[in-house]
XYZ file of C-alpha atoms in Angstrom:
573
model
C 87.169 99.560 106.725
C 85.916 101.096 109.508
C 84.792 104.540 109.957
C 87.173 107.563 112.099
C 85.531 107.568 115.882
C 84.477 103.142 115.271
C 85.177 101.718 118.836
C 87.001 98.869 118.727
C 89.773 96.765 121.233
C 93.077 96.842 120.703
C 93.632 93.966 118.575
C 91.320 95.091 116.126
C 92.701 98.319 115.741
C 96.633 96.539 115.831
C 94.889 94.721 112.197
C 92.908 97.326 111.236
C 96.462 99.288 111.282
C 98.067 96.590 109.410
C 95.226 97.089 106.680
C 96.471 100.485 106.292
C 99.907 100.032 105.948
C 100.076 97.385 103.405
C 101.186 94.101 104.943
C 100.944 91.229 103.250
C 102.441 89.018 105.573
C 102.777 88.357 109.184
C 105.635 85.822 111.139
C 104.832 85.311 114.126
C 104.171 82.778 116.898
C 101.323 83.051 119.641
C 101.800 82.805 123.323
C 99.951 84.072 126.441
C 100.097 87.521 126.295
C 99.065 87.834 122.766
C 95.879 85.644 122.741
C 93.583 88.507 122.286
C 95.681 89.013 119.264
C 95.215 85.880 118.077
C 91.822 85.736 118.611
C 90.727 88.298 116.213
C 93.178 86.790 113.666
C 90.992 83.553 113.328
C 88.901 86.373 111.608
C 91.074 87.940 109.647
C 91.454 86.834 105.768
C 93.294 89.590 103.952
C 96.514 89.372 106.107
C 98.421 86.018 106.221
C 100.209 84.573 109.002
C 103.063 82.562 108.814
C 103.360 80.236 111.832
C 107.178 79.842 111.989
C 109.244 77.338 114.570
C 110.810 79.956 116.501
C 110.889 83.406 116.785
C 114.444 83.959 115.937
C 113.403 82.574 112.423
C 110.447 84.977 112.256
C 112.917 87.498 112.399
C 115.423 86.639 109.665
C 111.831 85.764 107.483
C 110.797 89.210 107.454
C 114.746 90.794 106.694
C 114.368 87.897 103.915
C 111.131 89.213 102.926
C 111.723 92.998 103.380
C 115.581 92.335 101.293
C 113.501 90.366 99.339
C 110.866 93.320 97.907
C 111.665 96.307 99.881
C 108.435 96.511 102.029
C 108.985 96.047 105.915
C 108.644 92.944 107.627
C 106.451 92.208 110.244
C 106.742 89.761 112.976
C 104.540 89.227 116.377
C 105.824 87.420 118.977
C 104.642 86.976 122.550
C 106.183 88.147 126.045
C 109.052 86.805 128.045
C 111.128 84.532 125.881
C 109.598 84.739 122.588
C 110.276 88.788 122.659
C 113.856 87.769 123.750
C 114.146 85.165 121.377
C 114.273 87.887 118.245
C 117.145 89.725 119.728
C 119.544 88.142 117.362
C 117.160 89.170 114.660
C 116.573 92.622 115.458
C 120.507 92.974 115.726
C 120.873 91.671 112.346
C 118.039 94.029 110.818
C 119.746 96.802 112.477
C 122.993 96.399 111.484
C 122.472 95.419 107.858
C 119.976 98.164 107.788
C 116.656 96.113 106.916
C 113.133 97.635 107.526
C 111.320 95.699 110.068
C 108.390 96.091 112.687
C 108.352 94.079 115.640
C 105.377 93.457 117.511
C 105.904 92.070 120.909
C 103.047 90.891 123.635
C 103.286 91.888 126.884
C 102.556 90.816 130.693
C 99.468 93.383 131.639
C 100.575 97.126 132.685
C 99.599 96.468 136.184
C 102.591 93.841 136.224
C 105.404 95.439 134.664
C 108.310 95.656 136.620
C 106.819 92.936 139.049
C 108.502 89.821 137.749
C 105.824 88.639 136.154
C 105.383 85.497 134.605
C 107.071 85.598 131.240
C 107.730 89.011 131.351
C 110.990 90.854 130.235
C 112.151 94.370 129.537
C 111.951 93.668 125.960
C 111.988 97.822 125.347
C 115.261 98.129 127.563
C 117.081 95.055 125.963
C 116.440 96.162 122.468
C 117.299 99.944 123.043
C 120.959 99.574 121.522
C 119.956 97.502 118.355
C 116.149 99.550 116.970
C 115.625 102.704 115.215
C 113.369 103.293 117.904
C 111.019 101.071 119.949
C 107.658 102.303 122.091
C 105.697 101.005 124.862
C 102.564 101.778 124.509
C 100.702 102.357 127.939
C 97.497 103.548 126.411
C 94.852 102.233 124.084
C 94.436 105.299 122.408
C 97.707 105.732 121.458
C 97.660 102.213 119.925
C 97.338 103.639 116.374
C 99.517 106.522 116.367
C 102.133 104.243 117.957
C 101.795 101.726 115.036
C 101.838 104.428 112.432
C 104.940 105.771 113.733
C 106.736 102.229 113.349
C 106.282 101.863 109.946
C 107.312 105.223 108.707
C 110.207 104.928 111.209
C 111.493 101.924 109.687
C 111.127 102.793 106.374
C 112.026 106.210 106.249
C 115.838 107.841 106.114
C 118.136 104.865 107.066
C 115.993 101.948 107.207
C 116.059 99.681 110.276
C 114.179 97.775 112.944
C 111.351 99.374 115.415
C 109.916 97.181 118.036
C 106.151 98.320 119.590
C 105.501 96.607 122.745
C 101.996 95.896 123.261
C 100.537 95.071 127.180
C 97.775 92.523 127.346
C 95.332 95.337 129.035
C 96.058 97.737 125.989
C 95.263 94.875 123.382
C 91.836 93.815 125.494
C 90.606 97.832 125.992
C 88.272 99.714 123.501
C 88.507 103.479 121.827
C 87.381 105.135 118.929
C 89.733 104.294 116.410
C 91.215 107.181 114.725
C 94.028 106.672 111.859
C 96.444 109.602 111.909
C 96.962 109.995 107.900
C 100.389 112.272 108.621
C 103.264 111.603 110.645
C 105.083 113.881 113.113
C 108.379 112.761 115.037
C 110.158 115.272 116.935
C 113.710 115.220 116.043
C 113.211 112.809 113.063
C 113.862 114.327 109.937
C 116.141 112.283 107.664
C 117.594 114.943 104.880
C 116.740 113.142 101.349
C 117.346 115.875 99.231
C 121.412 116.618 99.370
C 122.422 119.680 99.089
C 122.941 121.486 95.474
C 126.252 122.891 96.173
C 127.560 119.822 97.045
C 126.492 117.302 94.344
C 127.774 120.819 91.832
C 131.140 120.369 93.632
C 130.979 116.214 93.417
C 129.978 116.585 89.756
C 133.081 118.912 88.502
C 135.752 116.014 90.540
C 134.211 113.112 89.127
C 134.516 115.197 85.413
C 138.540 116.050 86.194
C 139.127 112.855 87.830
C 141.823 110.290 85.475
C 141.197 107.181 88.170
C 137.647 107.134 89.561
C 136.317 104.637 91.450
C 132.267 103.790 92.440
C 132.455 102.312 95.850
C 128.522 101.115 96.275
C 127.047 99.718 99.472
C 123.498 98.646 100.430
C 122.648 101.920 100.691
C 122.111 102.402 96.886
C 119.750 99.386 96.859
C 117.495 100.191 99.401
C 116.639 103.670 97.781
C 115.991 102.093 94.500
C 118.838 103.850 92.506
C 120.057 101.088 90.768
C 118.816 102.672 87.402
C 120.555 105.885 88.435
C 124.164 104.281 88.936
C 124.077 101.961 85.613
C 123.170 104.905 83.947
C 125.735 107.598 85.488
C 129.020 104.849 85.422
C 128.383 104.052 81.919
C 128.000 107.590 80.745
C 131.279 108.417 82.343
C 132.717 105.177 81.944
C 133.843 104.385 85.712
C 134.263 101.270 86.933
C 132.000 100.122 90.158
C 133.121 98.026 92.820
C 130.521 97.091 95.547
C 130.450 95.947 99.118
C 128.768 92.193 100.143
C 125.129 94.183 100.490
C 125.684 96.151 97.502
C 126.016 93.582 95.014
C 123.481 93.600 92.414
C 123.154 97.282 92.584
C 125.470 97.232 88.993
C 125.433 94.387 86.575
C 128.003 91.675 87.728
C 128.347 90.556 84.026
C 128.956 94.032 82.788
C 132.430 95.193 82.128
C 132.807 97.924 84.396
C 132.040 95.820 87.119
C 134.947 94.756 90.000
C 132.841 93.076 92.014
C 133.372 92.996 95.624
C 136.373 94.737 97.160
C 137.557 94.113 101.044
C 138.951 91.229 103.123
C 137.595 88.352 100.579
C 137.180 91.093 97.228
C 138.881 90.893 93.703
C 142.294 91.616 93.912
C 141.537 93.690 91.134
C 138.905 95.691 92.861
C 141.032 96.507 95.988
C 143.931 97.483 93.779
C 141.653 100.099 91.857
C 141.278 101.091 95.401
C 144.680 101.887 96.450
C 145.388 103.319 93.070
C 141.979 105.620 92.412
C 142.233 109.263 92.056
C 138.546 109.725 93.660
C 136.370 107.397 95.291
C 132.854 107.850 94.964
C 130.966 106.474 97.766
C 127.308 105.940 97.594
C 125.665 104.532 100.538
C 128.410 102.855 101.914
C 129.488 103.088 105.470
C 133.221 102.276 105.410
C 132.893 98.633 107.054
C 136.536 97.361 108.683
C 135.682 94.437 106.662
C 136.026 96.706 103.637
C 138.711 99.190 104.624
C 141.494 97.406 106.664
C 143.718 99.019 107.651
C 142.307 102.404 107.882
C 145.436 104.829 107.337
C 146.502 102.732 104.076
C 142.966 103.285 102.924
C 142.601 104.447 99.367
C 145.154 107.142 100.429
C 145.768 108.638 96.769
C 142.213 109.451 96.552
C 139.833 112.443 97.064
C 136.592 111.016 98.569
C 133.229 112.085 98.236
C 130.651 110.207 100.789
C 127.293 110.255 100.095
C 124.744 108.888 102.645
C 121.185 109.659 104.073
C 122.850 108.863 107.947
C 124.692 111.753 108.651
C 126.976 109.728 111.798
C 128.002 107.203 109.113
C 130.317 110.252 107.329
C 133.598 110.384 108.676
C 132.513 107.702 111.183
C 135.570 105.601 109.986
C 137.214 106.874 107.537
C 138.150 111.199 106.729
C 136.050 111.951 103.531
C 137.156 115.339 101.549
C 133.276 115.745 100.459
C 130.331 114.805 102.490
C 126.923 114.845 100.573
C 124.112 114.085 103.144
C 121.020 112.782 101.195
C 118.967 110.090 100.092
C 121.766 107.967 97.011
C 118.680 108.267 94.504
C 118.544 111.975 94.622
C 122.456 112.161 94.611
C 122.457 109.762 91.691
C 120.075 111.573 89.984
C 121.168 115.178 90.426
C 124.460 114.127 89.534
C 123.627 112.945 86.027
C 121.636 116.785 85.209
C 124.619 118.182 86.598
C 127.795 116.295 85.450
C 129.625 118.388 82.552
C 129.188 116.877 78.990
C 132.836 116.297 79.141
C 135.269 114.166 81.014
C 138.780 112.843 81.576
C 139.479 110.141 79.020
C 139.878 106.533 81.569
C 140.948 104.340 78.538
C 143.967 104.031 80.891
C 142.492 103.491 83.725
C 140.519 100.361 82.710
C 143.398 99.055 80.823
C 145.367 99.303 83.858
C 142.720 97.259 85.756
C 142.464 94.875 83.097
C 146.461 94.201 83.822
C 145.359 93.554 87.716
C 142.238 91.357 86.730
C 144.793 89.338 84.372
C 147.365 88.900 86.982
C 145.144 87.636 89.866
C 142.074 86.032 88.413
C 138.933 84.253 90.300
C 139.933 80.574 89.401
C 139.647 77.164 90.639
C 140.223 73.616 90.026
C 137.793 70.923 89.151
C 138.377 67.151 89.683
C 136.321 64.835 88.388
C 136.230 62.583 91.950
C 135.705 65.812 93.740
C 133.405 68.910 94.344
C 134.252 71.866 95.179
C 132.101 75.053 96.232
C 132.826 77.429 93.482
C 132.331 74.816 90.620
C 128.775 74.604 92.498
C 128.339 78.280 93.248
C 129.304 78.869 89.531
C 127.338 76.305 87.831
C 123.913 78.144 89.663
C 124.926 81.358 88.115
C 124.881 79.449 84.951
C 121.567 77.765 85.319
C 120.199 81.136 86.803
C 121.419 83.157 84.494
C 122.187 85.259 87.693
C 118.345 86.191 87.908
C 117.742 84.296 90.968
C 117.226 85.562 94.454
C 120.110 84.465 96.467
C 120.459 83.685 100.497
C 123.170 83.010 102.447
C 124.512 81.850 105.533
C 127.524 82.831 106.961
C 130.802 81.464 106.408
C 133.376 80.298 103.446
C 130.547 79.566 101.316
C 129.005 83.212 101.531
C 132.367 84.564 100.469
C 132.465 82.286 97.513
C 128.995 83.173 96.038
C 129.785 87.215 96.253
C 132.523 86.055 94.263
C 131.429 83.395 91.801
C 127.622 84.174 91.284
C 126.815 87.179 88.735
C 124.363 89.059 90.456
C 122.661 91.042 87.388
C 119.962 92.905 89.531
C 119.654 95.175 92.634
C 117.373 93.116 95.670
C 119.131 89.329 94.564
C 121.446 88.873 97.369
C 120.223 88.167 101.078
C 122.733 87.928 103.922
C 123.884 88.775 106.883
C 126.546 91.275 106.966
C 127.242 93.518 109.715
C 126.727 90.712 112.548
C 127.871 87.801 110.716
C 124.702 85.588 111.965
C 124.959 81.765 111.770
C 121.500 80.066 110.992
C 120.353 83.257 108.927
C 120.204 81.604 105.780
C 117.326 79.456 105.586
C 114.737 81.449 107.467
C 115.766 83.983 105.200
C 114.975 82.627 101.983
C 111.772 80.941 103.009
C 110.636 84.867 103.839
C 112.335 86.023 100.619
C 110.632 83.439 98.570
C 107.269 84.458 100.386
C 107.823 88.133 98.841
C 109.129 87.346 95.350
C 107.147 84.347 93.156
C 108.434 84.957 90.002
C 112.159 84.069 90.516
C 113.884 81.205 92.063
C 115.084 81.494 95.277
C 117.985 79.821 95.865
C 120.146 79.415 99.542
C 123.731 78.520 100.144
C 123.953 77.226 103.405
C 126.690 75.373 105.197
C 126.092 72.163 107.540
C 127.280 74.437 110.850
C 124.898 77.259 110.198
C 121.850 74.751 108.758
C 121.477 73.197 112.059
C 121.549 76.640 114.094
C 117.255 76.716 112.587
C 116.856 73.718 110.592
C 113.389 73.813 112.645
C 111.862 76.181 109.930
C 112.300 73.292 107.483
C 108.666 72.469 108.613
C 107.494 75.744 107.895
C 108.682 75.479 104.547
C 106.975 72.110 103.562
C 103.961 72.993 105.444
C 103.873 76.261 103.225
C 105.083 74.906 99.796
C 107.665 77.728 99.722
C 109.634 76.329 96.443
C 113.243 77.638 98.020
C 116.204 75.696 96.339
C 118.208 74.924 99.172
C 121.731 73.998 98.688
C 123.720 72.391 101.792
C 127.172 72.782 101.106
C 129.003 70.412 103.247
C 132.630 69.575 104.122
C 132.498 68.440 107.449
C 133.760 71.864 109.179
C 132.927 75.207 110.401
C 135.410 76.014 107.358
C 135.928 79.931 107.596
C 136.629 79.291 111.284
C 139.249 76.388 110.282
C 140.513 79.124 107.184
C 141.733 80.941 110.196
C 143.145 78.191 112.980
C 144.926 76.891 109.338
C 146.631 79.889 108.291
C 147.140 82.197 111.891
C 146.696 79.596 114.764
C 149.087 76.718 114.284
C 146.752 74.808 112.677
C 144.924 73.662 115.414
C 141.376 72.517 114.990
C 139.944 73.450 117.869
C 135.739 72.011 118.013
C 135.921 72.817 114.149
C 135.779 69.461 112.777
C 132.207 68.334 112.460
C 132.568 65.114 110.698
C 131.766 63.197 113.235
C 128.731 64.688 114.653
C 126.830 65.616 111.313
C 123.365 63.971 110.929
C 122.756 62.616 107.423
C 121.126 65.616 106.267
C 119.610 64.008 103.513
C 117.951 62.063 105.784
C 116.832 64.637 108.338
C 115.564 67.003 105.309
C 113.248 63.660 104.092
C 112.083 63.491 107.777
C 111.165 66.887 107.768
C 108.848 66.186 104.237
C 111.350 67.557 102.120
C 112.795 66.694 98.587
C 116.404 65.717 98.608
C 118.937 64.646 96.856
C 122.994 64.241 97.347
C 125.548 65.349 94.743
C 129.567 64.283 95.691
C 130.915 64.646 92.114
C 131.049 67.561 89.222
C 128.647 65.145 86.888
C 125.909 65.166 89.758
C 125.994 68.295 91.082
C 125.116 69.851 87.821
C 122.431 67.306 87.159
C 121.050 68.088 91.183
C 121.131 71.589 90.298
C 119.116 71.387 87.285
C 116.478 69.088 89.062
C 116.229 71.173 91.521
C 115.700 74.500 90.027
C 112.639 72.662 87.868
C 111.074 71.636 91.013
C 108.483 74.364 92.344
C 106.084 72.258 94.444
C 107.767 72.973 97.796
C 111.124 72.740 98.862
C 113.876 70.869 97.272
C 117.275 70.714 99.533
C 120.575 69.322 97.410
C 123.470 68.007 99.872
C 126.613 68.871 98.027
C 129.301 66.742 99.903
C 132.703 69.256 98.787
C 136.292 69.114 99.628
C 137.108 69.422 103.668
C 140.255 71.802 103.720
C 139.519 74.349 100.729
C 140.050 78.267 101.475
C 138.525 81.687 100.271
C 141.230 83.407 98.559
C 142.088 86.502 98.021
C 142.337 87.211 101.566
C 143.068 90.149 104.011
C 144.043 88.982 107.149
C 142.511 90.740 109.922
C 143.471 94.229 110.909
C 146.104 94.401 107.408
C 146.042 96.846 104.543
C 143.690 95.755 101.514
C 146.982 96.380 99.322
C 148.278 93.269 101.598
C 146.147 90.423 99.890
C 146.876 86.453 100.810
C 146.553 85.362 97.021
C 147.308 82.007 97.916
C 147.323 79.212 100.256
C 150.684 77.177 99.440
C 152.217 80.479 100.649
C 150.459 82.380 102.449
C 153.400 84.180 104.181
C 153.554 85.919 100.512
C 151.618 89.010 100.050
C 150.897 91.519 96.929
């Protein structure tokens, strides 16, 4: 390590900085700009790089990675179009609130603003979707730059921060000095809330005949899993969790609702509409939760706890704010709560009623195959211990309904921006963080094409991710829609025709792969595949064309308005 006052060039100190902070991992890909960069890294053993096949997958790798174990992601990209290529990436990170540090080349200082070749305002474009991002003009403020990235986008609400790095900073020399404390004017995320508040949260939640835990991502990114399990048993509430908080509470345990929102339990939005108080722990109140926001749990008193003080009463009008980190909440609320509470017998026999009258079902042929039975049978095989990616689409609604996620950090996927072609990158940087679980993706044949390039980097990496194509020949969640609110036209939704055989173009690629089209094979595929660890395995799973997501809330309707079925979907409850 070297000594305060060493000189050294830029790119030494960008590693040395690295070093400091941990990383494990790098995804990147190396262009002009960055060649000093690369340079030293032909040196460098204790850091790994990850050569991915485009720079939008480097992104999703390190969400996937930093989902995956809680760390941030790093990625490196050069000028120009590789910096623009992570935009979708960075937007993802940032909405879904994933800690990530983006390193992006840059034409030399002397150019900027010139045109130059392969340059772009990289800082500019990604002003609206970072934390923060930096340009750093100076050599000497290399390290203090890079130290301020990290604890930006892992401290408070975690998120991206890009550093962009000219090619004359990288090549110039300074005494290297590591700043061991971090100062950022006007940064200050409050972790601890405040006393009075959690006292006043504590004595509703003890009176309350009909609460309801409304979890989001929030409560698994500050590691207060533990705290929640613990506080809903002890006063016996039932939990109900967003698409990003799943996992946070047992899915097999019986205060569990699952998901609630546009594709939740019917059960789970019920408990909604009927809850006394709604306890909201890192949650942000997403459309795709709420609905219809003046028919929002309307009988309720709501406490909102958060560490981003603009996500409370963003959306929706809470009765009591609690500003903090959701561990410390979680925490203080359990050595505060009184040793007494309202008896909710009741309460979970009345959602017992709800769960009875609208179960999560489906039908199994023996000539056929549909998603859920697949979706379903993994759980089995898992246990519901494996990490699990998505895509986007039908086939991410049906796994936050039929897999049991039993622990926090086991579902990957891209909420907030809905981003086709997440999946796979994803899981290949998940699987890079976590070795001692599967890691399993469910992918559909539109999104698996959007970056079926980083199949390579898979197989060139051995990265043993079980990936499961589910295919029926549409962009189905798309055709959900043009079926039940546009006439049923299938407008450029139909993909039958223009599919590759993907078990074909994952053999190409130097992949295992198998096809399943029937119950019988998809369980035995499924059990091959989860034994294989030597690489990549992909499973084609050739399902039903014209199957639907229910429950459903159409767009812009009141959660107490649920589609429940196809054959009628005209009919609401």
């Amino acid at each position: 390590m070297p000594a305060s006052g060493q000189k050294l060039n830029g790119s030494e100190i960008f590693f040395e900085c690295l070093r400091r902070e941990n990383v494990e991992y790098i995804f990147g890909y190396p262009g002009g700009a960055l060649l000093k960069v690369y340079e030293t890294l032909y040196d460098v053993k204790d850091i790994k790089h990850i050569l991915v096949r485009h720079e939008q997958g480097a992104t999703h790798m390190a969400e996937g990675y930093a989902r995956a174990t809680g760390r941030p992601g790093v990625v490196l990209v050069t000028s120009g179009p590789g910096a623009t290529n992570t935009v979708t990436g960075i937007t993802n990170a940032y909405m879904d609130s994933s800690p990530l540090v983006v390193f992006t080349g840059q034409v030399p200082s002397s150019l900027i603003g010139n045109d130059a070749f392969q340059e772009a305002d990289i800082v500019g474009i990604t002003r609206p979707i970072t934390k923060h991002n930096f340009l750093v003009k100076d050599v000497r403020e290399l390290a203090s730059t890079i130290r301020k990235a990290f604890y930006l986008a892992t401290n408070g609400r975690p998120g991206p921060v890009l550093v962009d790095m000219p090619k004359d900073v990288l090549n110039a020399t300074c005494a290297f000095e590591w700043p061991e404390t971090v100062e950022i004017r006007g940064f200050k995320p409050t972790v601890k809330c405040h006393q009075h508040q959690v006292e006043k949260a504590a004595q509703k939640i003890a009176k309350a005949k009909k609460p309801l835990f409304y979890i989001g991502g929030g409560v698994i990114s500050a590691n207060a899993s533990e705290e929640l399990r613990e506080l809903a048993i002890r006063q016996n509430i039932p939990v109900t969790m967003t698409l990003q908080g799943l996992g946070a509470f047992p899915g097999d345990h019986p205060l569990s609702m699952g998901m609630l929102g546009m594709h939740g339990t019917f059960w789970a939005n019920q408990a909604v509409n009927n809850c006394d108080l709604l306890i909201a722990v890192g949650a942000r109140f997403d459309d795709r939760v709420t609905g219809k926001t003046d028919t929002f749990a309307t009988q309720a008193y709501i406490i909102h706890n958060d560490i981003d003080p603009t996500n409370v009463d963003k959306n929706i009008k809470v009765d009591l704010p609690v500003v903090g980190d959701a561990k410390h909440f979680l925490q203080t609320l359990i050595e505060t709560m009184p040793k007494e509470h309202e008896d909710r017998t009741p309460w979970l026999a009345e959602i017992g009623k709800w769960r009875e009258q609208c179960p999560l079902v489906y039908t199994n042929e023996e000539d056929s195959l549909k998603t859920e039975y697949v979706i379903d049978e993994v759980s089995r095989q898992t246990s519901g211990d494996a990490v699990v990616t998505t895509d986007v689409g039908q086939h991410q609604m049906w796994t936050s309904q039929y897999y049991r996620f039993r622990k926090p950090r086991s579902i990957i996927t891209s909420g907030g921006l809905g981003t086709m072609g997440y999946g796979l990158p994803a899981a290949i940087g998940a699987a890079f963080g976590v070795t001692d679980r599967p890691v399993v993706l469910f992918c559909g044949d539109g999104g698996f094409m959007m970056n079926v390039q980083e199949l390579v980097t898979a197989v060139h990496y051995k990265v043993p991710v079980k990936i499961f194509l589910i295919n029926n020949s549409f962009l189905g969640m798309v055709r959900q829609w043009q079926e039940l609110f546009h006439q049923e036209k299938y407008s450029f939704t139909d993909l039958g025709d223009s599919n590759p055989d993907f078990v074909k173009v994952a053999e190409a690629f130097g992949c295992r792969a198998m096809r399943a089209e029937n119950p019988v094979e998809a369980k035995k595929a499924i059990t091959e595949a989860l034994a294989w660890n030597e690489g990549p395995v992909f499973v084609e799973f050739k399902v039903v064309k014209k199957d639907m997501v229910f429950p459903m809330v159409p767009a812009g309707g009141s959660i107490s308005d649920m589609l429940l079925e196809r054959l009628n979907p005209k009919t609401m409850v």
